[in-house]
Coordinates of C-alpha atoms in Angstrom, one line a residue:
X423 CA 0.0 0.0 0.0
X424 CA 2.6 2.2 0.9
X425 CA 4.8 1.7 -2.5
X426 CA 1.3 1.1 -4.3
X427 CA 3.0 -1.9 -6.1
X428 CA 0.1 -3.8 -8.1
X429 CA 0.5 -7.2 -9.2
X430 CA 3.8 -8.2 -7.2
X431 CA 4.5 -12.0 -6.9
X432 CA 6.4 -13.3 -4.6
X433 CA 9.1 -16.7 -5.2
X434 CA 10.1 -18.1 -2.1
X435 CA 12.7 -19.5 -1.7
X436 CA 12.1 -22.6 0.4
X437 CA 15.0 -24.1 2.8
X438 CA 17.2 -22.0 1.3
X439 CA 21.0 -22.7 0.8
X440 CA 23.7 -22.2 3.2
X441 CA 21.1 -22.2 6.1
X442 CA 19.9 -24.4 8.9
X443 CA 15.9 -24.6 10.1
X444 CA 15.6 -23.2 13.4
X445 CA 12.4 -25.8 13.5
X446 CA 13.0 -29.0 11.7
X447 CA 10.0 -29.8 8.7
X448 CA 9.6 -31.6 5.9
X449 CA 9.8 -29.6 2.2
X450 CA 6.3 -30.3 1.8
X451 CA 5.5 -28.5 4.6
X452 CA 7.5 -25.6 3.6
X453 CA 6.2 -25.7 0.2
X454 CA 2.4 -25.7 1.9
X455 CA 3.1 -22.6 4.2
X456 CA 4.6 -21.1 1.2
X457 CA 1.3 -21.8 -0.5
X458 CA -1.0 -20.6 2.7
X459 CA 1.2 -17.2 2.7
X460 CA 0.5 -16.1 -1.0
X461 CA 3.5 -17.1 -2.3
X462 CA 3.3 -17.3 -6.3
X463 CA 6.3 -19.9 -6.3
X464 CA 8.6 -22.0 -4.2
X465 CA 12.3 -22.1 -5.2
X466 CA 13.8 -25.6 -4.3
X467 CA 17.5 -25.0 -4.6
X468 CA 20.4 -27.3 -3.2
X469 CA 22.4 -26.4 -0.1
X470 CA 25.0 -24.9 -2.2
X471 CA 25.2 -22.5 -5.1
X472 CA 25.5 -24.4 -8.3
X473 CA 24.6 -28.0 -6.4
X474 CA 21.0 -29.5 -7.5
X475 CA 18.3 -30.6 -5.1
X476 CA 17.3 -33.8 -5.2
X477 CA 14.6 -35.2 -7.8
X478 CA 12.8 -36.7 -4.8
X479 CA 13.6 -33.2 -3.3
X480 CA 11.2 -31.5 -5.6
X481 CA 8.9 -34.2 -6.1
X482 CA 8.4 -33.7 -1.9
X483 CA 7.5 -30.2 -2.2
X484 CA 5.1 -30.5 -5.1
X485 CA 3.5 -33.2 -2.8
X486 CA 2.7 -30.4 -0.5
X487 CA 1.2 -27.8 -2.3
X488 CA 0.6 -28.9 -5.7
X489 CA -1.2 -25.9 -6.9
X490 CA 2.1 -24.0 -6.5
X491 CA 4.5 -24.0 -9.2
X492 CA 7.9 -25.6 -8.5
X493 CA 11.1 -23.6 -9.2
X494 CA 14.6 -25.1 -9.2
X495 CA 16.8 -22.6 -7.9
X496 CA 20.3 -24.0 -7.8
X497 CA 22.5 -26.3 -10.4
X498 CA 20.0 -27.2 -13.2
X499 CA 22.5 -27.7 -16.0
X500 CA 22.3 -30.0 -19.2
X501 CA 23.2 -32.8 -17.9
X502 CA 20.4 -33.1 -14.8
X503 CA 17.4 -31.3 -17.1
X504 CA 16.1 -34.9 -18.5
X505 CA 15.8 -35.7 -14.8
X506 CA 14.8 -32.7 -13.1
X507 CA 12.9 -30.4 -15.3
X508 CA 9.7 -32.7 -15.9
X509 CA 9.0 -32.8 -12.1
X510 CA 9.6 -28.4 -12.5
X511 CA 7.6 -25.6 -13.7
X512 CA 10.7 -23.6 -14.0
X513 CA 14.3 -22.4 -13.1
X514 CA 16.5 -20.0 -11.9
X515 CA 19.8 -20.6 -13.5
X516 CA 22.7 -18.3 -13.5
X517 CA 26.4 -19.9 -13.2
X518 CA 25.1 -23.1 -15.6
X519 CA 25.1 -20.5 -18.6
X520 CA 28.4 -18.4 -17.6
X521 CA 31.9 -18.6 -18.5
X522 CA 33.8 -16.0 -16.2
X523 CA 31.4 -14.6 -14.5
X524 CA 29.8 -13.7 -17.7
X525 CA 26.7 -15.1 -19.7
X526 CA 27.9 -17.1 -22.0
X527 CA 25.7 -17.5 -25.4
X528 CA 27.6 -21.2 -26.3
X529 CA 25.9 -22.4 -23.3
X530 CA 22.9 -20.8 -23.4
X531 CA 21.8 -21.7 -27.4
X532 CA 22.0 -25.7 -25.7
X533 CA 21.0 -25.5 -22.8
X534 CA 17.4 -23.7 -23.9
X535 CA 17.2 -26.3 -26.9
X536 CA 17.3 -28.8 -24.6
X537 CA 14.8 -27.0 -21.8
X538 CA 12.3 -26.8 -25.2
X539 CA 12.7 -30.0 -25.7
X540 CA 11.3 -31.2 -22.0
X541 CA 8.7 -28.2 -21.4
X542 CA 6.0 -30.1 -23.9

């Protein structure tokens, strides 16, 4: 109200790397609160940068709020897409695609060929 942002989604980013829980739950019970808070998305990430969750990872928080999309936010990369991106309803990726700290277009032509190829 204050900002008077319309139409703001929020992606939350569910047991997010590098921390501990201060109260131990399962990620289908983050993935429901985020759900019960308004969130638009969860992020699943691993617990480091560039390290995937697990498939059975994502397939947990799905289990918890299946009306909430699905993000991975952490170490989706060509090789892992066949087995993570049909449980996903979409990705953050940044170091995948970069080659010194910059975006590198080699990568990216693949790696979105192949992300075509698994979103139908």
């Amino acid at each position: 109200d204050k900002i008077q942002a319309q139409n703001i989604q929020l992606l939350t980013d569910i047991q997010v790397k590098y921390a501990t829980l201060l109260e131990q739950k399962s990620l289908a019970q983050s993935a429901k609160e985020a759900f019960e808070h308004q969130s638009s998305a969860a992020v699943v990430s691993g617990k480091i940068t560039g390290v995937a969750p697990e498939q059975s990872e994502i397939i947990e928080a799905k289990s918890g709020a299946p009306e909430l999309p699905i993000l991975i936010g952490s170490g989706l990369n060509r090789k892992n897409i066949p087995e993570l991106f049909p449980h996903l309803d979409g990705a953050i990726v940044g170091s995948a695609l970069m080659s010194n700290t910059r975006m590198d277009y080699e990568k990216v032509a693949p790696f979105m060929d192949l992300i075509r190829k698994y979103r139908n």
